[in-house]
Short mmCIF file of C-alpha atoms and ligand atoms in Angstrom, two decimals:
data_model
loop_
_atom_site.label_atom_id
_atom_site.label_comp_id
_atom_site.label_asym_id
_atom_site.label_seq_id
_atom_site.Cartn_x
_atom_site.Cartn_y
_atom_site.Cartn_z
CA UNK A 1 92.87 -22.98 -1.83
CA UNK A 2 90.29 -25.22 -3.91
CA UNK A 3 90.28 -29.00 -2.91
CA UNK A 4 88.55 -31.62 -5.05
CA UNK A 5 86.42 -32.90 -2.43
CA UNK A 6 82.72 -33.18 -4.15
CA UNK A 7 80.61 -35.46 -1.98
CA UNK A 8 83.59 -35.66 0.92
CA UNK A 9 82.57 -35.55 4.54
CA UNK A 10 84.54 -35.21 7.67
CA UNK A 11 85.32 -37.05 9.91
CA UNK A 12 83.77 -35.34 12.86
CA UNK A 13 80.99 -34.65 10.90
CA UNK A 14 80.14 -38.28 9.79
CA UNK A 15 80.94 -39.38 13.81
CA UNK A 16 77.97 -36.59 14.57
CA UNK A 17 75.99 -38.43 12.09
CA UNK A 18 76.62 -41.54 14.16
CA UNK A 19 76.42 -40.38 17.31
CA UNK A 20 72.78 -38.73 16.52
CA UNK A 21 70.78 -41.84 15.72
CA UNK A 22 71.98 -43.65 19.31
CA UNK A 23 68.85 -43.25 21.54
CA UNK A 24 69.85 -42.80 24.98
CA UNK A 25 70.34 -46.20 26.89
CA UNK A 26 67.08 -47.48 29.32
CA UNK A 27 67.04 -49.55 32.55
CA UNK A 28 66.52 -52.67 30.59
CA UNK A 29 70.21 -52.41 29.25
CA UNK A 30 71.18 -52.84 32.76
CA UNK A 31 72.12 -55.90 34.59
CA UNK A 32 73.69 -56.19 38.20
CA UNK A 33 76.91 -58.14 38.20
CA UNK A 34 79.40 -59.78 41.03
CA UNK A 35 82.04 -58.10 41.26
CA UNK A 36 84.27 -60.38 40.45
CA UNK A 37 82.70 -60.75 36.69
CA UNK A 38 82.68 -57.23 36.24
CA UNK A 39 85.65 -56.33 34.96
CA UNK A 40 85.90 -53.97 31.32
CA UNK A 41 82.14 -53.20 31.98
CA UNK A 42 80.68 -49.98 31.99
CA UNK A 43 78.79 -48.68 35.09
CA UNK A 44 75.12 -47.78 34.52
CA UNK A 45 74.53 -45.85 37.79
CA UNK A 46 76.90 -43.68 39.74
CA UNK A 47 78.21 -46.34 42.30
CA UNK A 48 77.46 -45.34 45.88
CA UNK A 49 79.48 -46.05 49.00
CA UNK A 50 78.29 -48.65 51.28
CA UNK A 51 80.57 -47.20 54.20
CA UNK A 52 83.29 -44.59 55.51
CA UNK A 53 86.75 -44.79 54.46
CA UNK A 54 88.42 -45.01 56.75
CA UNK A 55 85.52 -46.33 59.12
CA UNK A 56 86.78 -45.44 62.22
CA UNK A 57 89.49 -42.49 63.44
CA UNK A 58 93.43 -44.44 63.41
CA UNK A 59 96.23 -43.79 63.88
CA UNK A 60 98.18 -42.24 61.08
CA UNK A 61 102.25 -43.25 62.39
CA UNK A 62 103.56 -45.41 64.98
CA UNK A 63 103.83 -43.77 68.62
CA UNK A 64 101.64 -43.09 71.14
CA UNK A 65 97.98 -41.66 71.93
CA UNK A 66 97.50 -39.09 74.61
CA UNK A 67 95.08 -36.71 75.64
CA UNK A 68 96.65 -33.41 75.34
CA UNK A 69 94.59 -32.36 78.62
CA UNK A 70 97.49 -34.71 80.16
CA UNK A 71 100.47 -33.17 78.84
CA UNK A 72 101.69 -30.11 80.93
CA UNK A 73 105.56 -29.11 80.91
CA UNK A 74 107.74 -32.19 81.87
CA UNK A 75 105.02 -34.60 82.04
CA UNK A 76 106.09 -38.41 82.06
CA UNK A 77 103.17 -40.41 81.17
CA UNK A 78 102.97 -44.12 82.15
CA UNK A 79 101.77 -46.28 79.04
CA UNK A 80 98.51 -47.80 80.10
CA UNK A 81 98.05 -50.06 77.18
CA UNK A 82 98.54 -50.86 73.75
CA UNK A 83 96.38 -50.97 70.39
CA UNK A 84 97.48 -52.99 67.35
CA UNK A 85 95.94 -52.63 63.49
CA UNK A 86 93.31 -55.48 63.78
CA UNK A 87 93.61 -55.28 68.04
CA UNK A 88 91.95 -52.14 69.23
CA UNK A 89 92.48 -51.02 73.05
CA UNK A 90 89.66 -51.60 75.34
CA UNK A 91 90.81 -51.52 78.56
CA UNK A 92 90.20 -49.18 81.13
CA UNK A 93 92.53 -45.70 80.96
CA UNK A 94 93.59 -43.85 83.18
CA UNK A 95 94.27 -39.73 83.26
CA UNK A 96 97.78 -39.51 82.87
CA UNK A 97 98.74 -42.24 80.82
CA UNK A 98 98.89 -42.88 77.11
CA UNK A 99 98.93 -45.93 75.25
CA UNK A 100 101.15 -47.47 72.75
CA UNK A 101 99.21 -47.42 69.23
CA UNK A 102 100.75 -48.67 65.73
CA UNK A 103 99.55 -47.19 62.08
CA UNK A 104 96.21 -48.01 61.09
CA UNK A 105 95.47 -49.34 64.70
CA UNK A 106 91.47 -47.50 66.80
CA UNK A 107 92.64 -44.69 68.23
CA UNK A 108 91.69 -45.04 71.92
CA UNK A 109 88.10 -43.66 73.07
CA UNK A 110 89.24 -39.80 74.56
CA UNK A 111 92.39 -39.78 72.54
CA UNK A 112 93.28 -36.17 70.85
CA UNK A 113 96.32 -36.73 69.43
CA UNK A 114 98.84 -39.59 68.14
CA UNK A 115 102.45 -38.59 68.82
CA UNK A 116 105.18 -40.38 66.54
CA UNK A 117 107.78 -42.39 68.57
CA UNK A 118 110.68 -40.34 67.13
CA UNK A 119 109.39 -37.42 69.28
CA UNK A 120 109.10 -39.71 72.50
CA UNK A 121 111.71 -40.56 75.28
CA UNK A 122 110.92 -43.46 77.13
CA UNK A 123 111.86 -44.49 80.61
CA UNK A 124 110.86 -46.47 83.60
CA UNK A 125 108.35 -44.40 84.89
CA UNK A 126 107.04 -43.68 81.26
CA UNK A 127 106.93 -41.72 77.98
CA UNK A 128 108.05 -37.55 78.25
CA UNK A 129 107.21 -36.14 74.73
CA UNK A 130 109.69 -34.06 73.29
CA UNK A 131 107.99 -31.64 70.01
CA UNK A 132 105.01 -29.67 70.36
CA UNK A 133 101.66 -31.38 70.25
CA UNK A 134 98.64 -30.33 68.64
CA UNK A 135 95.19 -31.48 68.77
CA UNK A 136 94.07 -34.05 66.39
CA UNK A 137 97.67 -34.76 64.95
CA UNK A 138 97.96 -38.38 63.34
CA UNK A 139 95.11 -38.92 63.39
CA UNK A 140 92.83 -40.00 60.54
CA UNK A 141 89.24 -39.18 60.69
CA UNK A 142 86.26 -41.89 60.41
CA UNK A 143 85.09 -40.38 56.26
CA UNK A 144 88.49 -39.03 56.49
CA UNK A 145 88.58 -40.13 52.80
CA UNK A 146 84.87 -41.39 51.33
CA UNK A 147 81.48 -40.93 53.56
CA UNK A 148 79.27 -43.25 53.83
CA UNK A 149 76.33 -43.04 50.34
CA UNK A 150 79.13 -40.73 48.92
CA UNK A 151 79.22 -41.38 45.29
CA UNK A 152 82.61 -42.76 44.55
CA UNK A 153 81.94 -43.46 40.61
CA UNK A 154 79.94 -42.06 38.18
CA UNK A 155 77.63 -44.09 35.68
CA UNK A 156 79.61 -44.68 32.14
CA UNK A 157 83.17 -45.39 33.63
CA UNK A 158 84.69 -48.57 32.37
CA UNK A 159 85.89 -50.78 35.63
CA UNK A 160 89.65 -52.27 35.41
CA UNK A 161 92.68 -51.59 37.77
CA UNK A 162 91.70 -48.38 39.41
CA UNK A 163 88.01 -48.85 39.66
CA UNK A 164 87.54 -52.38 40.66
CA UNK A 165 89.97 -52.53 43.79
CA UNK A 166 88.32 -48.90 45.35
CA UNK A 167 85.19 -50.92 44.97
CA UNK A 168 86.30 -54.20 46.41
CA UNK A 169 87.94 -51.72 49.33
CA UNK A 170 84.62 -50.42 49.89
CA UNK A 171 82.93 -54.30 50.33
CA UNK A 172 80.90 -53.86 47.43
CA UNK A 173 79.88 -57.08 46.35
CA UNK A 174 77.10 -56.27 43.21
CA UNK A 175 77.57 -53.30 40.69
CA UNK A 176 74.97 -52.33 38.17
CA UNK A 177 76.57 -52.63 34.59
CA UNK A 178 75.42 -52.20 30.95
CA UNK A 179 74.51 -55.32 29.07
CA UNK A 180 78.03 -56.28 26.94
CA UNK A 181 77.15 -55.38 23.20
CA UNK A 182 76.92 -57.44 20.87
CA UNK A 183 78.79 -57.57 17.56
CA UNK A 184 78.41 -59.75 14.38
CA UNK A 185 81.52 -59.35 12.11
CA UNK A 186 82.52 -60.75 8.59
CA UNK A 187 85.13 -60.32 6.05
CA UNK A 188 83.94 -59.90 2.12
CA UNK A 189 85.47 -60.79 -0.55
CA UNK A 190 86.39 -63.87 -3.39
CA UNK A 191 90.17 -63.22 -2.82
CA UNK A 192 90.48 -64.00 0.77
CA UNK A 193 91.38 -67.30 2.48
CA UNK A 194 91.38 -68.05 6.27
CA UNK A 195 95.17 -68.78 7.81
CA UNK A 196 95.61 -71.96 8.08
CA UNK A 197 94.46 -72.33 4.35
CA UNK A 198 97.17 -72.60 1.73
CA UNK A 199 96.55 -69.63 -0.84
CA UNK A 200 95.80 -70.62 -4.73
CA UNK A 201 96.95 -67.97 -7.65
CA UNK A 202 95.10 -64.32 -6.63
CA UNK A 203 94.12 -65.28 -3.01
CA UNK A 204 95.12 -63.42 0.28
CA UNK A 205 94.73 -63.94 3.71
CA UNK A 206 92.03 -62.64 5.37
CA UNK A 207 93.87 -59.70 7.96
CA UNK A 208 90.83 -57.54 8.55
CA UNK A 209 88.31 -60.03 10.85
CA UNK A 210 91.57 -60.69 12.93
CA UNK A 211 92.43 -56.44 13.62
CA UNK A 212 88.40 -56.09 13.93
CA UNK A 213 87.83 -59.06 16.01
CA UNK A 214 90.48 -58.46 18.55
CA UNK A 215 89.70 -54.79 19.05
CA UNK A 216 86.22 -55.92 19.66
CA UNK A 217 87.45 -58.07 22.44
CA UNK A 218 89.48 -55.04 23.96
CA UNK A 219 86.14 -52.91 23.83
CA UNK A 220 84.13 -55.91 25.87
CA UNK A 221 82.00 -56.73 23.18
CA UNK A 222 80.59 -60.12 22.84
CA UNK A 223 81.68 -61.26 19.32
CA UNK A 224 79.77 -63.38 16.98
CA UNK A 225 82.27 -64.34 13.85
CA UNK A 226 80.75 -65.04 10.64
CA UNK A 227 83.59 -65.34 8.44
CA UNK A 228 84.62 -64.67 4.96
CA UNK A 229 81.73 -63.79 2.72
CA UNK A 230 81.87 -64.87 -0.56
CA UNK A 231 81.60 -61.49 -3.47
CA UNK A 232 77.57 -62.69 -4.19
CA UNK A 233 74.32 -61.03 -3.59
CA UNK A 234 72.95 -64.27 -2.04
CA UNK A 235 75.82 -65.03 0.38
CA UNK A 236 76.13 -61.64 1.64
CA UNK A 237 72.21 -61.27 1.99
CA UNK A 238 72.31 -64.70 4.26
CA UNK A 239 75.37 -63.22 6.23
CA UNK A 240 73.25 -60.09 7.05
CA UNK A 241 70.25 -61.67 8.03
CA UNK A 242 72.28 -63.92 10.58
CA UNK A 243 74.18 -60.75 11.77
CA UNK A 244 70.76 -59.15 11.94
CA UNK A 245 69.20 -61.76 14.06
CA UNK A 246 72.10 -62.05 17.09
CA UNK A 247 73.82 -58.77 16.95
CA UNK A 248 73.59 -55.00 18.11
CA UNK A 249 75.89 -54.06 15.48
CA UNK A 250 76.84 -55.77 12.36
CA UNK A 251 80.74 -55.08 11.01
CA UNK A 252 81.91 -56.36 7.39
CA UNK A 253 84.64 -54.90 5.80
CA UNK A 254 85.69 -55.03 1.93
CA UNK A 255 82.85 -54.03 -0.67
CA UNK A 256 82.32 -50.70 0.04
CA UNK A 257 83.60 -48.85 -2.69
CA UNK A 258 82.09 -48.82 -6.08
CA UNK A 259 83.91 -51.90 -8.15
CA UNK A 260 81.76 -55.03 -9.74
CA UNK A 261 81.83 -57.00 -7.24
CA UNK A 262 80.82 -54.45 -4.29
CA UNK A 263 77.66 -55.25 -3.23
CA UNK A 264 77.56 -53.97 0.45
CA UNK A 265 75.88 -50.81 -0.47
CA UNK A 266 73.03 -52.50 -2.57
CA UNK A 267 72.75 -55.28 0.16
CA UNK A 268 72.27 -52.29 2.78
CA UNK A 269 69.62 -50.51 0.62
CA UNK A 270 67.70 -53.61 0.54
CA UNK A 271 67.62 -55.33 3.96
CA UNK A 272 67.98 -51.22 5.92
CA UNK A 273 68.47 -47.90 5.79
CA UNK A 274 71.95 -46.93 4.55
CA UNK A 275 74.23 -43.72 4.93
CA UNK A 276 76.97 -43.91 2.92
CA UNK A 277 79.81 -41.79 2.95
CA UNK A 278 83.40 -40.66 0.80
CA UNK A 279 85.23 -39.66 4.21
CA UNK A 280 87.70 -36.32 4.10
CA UNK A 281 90.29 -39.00 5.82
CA UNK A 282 93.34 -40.97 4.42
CA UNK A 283 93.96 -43.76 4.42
CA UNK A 284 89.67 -44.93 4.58
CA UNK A 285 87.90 -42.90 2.43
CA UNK A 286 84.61 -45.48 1.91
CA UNK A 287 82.82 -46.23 4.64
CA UNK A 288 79.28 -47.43 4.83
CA UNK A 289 77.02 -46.80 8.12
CA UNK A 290 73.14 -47.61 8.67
CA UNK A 291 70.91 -49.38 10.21
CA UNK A 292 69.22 -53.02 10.00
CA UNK A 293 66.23 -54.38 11.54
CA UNK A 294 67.45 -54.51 14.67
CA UNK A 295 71.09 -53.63 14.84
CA UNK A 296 73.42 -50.29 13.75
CA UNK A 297 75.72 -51.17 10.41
CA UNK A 298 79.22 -50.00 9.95
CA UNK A 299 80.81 -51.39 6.43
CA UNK A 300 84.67 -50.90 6.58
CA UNK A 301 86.77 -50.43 3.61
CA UNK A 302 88.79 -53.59 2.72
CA UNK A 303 92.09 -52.49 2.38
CA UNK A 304 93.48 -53.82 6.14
CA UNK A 305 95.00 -50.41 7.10
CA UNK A 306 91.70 -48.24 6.24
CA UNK A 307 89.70 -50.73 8.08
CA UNK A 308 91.30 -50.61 11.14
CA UNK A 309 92.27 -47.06 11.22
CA UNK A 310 88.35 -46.48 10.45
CA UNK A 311 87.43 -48.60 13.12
CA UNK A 312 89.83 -47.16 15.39
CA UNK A 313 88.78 -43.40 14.64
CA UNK A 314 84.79 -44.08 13.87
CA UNK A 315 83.97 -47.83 15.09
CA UNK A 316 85.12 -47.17 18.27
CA UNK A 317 83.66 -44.07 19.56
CA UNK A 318 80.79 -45.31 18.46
CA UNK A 319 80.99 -48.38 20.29
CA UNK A 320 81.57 -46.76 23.09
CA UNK A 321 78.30 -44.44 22.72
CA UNK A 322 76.53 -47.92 22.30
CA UNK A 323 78.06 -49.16 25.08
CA UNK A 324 77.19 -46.22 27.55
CA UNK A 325 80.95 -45.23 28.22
CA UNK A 326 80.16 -41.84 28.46
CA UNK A 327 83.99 -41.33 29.72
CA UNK A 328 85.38 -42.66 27.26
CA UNK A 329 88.12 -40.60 24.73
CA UNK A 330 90.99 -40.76 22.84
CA UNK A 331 94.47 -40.09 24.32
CA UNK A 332 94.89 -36.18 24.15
CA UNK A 333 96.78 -34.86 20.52
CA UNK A 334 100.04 -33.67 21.22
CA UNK A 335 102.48 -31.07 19.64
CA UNK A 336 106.01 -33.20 18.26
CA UNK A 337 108.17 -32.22 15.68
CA UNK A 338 108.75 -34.40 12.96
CA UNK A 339 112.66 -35.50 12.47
CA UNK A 340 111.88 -37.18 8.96
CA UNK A 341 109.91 -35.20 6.06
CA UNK A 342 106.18 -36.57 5.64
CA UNK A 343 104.62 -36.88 2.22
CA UNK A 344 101.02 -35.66 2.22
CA UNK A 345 98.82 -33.92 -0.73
CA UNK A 346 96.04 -31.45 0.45
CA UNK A 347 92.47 -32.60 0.40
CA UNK A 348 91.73 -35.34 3.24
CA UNK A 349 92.73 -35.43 7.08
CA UNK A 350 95.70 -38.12 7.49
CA UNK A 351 96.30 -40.58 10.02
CA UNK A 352 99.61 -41.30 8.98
CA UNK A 353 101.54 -44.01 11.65
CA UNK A 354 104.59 -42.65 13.34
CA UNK A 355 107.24 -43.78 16.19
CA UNK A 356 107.21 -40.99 18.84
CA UNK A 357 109.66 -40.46 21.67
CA UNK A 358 111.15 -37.90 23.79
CA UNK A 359 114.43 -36.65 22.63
CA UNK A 360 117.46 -35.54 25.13
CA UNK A 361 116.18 -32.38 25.32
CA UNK A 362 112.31 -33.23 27.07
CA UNK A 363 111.33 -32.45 23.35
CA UNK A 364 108.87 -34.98 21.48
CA UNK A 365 110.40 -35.74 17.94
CA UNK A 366 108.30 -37.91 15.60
CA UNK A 367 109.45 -40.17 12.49
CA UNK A 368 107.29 -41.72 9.80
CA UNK A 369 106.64 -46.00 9.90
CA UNK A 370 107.81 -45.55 6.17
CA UNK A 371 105.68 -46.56 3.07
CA UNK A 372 102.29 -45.13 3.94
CA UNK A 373 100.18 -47.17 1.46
CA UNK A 374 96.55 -48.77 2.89
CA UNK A 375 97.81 -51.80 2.53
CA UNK A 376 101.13 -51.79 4.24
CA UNK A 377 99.61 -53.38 7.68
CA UNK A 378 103.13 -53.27 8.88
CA UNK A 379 102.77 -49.79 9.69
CA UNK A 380 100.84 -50.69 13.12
CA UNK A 381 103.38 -52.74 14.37
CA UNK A 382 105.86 -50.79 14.23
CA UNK A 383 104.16 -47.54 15.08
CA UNK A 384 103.03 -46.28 19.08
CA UNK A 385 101.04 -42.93 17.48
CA UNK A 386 99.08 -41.81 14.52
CA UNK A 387 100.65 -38.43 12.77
CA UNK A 388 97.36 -36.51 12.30
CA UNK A 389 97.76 -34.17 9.34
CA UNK A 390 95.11 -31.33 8.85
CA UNK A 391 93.03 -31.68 5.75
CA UNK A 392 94.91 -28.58 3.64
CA UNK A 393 98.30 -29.81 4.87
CA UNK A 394 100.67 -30.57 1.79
CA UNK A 395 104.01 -32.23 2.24
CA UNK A 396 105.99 -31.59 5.67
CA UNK A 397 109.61 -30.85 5.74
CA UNK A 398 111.89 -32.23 8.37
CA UNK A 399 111.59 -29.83 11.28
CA UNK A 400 107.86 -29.12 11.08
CA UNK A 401 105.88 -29.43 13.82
CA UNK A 402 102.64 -31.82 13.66
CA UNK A 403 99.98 -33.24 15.86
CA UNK A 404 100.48 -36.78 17.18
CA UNK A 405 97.85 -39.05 18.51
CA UNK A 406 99.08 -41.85 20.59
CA UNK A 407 97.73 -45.38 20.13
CA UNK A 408 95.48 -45.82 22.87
CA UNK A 409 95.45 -49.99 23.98
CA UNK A 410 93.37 -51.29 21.14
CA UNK A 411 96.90 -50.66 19.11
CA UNK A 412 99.32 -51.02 21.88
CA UNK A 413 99.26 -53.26 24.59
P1 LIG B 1 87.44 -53.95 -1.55
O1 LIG B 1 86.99 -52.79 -0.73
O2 LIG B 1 86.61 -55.17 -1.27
O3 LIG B 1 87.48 -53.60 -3.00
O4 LIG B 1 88.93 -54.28 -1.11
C1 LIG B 1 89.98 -53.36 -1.28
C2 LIG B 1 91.32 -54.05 -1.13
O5 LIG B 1 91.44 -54.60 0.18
C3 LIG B 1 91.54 -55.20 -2.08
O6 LIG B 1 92.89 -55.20 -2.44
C4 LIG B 1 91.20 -56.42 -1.23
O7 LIG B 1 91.86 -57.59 -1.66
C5 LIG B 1 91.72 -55.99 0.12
N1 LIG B 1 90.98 -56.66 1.20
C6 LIG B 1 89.63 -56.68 1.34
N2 LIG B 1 89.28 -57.34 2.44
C7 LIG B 1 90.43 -57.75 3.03
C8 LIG B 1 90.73 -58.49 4.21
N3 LIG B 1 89.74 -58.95 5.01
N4 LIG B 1 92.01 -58.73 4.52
C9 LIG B 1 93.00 -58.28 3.71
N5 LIG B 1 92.78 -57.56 2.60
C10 LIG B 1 91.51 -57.30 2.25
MG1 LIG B 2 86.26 -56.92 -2.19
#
């Protein structure tokens, strides 16, 4: 089949692009944080264990610890003593006796096993054990789980719920982080108006800095907002040299395509070095990426569903290469069939938004948002997963099956 696409690149192919010019990241990007203030940030070295989990051999159930030396047929054994999580034993003891030992609680100096209470019969003159007994039962081993200079994360793993606590668990007090990037971000074009500002005839409000911004935020960047841009060569050249002064990448959406009043592209020529690309990919197919001075440039179409989705599927891999989150991905594509027909023309990969779920049969079953258009924002809300749709794909009937791509939490939180 023959698609029009003179001058079209893909989407994997421009994110190569991308991902080529990013030199590798240096000491200097480093900084050591408390670890209470380092939560979303990216480790720069593998993190190394300060001590063995557990750090000493416990008790794994509530019973009793014996020596199994002491425990011929019928023996009674007098309890001798007790240890406590938090209240070892350290009294003297005796050959013959055991002692009384709770979950988590030193297991006694000599000890070879921990028998559970449920398999103990107690009377006056002591404890008779009642199940066979085998050496070092219940009992977990000092590095039992992490030894000590163990490394228990690698550099480039973002720290939240999982990470942080195994850290804290581990008395780590410092961790070695990238610096947060930094990102300048405005909004082009005469037509828009900030909320809060009542709209005259031809005016809209300004959606894009709001999805950009906030997924920024999610991604642990340090944000520097600019604003709207007026549609002039002056303004934007003033917004650009700000940008270019604070930032370690500069985001602007509108003005990318090739109308009279798009002047990204010549802006970029002048002040940097510009790639510009027609993307394969629906809904965003301008997008503008280069460099500045000092900081990488990524110009985002301006109608408000291209711009995120582009920032979703380009910005943010990106970001993350920036940001030395070397583990980061998107949520693996999945196989669902779609329950509602899907309108699609061959020629450009489509990220259209869909509602997936599981249906009473364990099967997943996808349905289209509705009205597809790039500037029907309302898709996102009401979507939990793009519908990727190969480039050659035409229209797909009801029944079909198609890839899904879940919203990962800069769409759903
Ligand atoms: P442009 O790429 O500047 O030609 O913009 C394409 C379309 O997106 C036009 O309909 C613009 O009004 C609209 N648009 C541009 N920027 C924004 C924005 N920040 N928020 C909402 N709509 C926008
Ligand atoms: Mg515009």
């Amino acid at each position: 089949m023959e698609f029009n696409t003179a001058g079209l690149i893909s989407l994997e192919e421009a994110l190569q692009k991308m991902r080529a010019y990013v030199p590798p990241k240096t000491e200097k990007d480093s900084e050591s944080l408390p670890l209470a203030d380092a939560a979303g940030r990216i480790t720069a070295t593998p993190v190394k264990s300060p001590l063995f989990v557990p750090p000493f051999d416990n008790a794994a159930m509530d019973g009793y610890a014996v020596r199994c030396a002491d425990l011929h047929a019928d023996a009674v054994l007098p309890v001798a003593g007790k240890a406590f999580a938090g209240a070892p034993f350290h009294g003297e003891w005796p050959a013959g006796t055991c002692i009384r030992i709770m979950t988590g609680a030193p297991v006694p100096q000599g000890a070879d096993a921990v028998i559970m209470q449920e398999q103990a019969d107690i009377s006056d003159a002591g404890v008779r054990f009642t199940a066979e007994v085998h050496k070092g039962q219940n009992i977990r081993l000092t590095g039992d789980d992490i030894k000590q200079g163990d490394s228990v994360l690698p550099a480039g793993v973002r720290l939240g719920a999982a990470e942080l606590p195994l850290l804290a668990s581990l008395g780590v007090t410092e961790v070695n982080v990238w610096k947060a990037l930094k990102v300048a971000v405005f909004s082009t074009g005469d037509e828009l108006q900030p909320v809060g500002t009542p709209l005259e005839e031809g005016q809209i409000y300004d959606t894009n800095r709001f999805a950009v911004r906030l997924m920024l935020e999610q991604l642990g960047c340090t944000v520097l907002d600019l604003g709207i841009i007026r549609d002039d060569p002056q303004a934007l050249r003033k917004a650009f040299e700000e940008a270019n002064t604070f930032a370690d990448l500069v985001i602007s959406s509108g003005g990318v395509s090739v109308g009279e009043a798009d002047y990204t592209k010549q802006m970029l020529d002048e002040l940097g070095e510009i790639g510009f690309w027609k993307l394969a990919m629906k809904p965003g197919k301008p997008f503008a990426f280069g460099k500045l001075q000092n900081s990488w440039f990524c110009g985002l179409p301006g109608n408000p569903v291209s711009a995120a989705l582009t920032f979703y599927q380009l910005v943010q891999p990106f970001i993350a290469q920036l940001s030395g989150h070397t583990a980061w991905q998107f949520p693996p594509r999945l196989k669902a069939k779609a329950v509602t027909p899907l309108k699609k023309s061959a020629g450009r990969l489509d990220f259209q938004r869909g509602i997936f779920s599981t249906n009473a049969g364990g099967e997943l079953e996808v349905r289209t948002t509705g009205h597809q258009g790039s500037h029907v924002f309302s898709s996102f809300s009401l979507a939990n997963c793009f519908v990727v749709l190969e480039r050659e794909r035409e229209n797909v009937a009801a029944g079909e099956i198609v890839e899904i791509e879940p919203f990962n939490a800069l769409l759903r939180s």
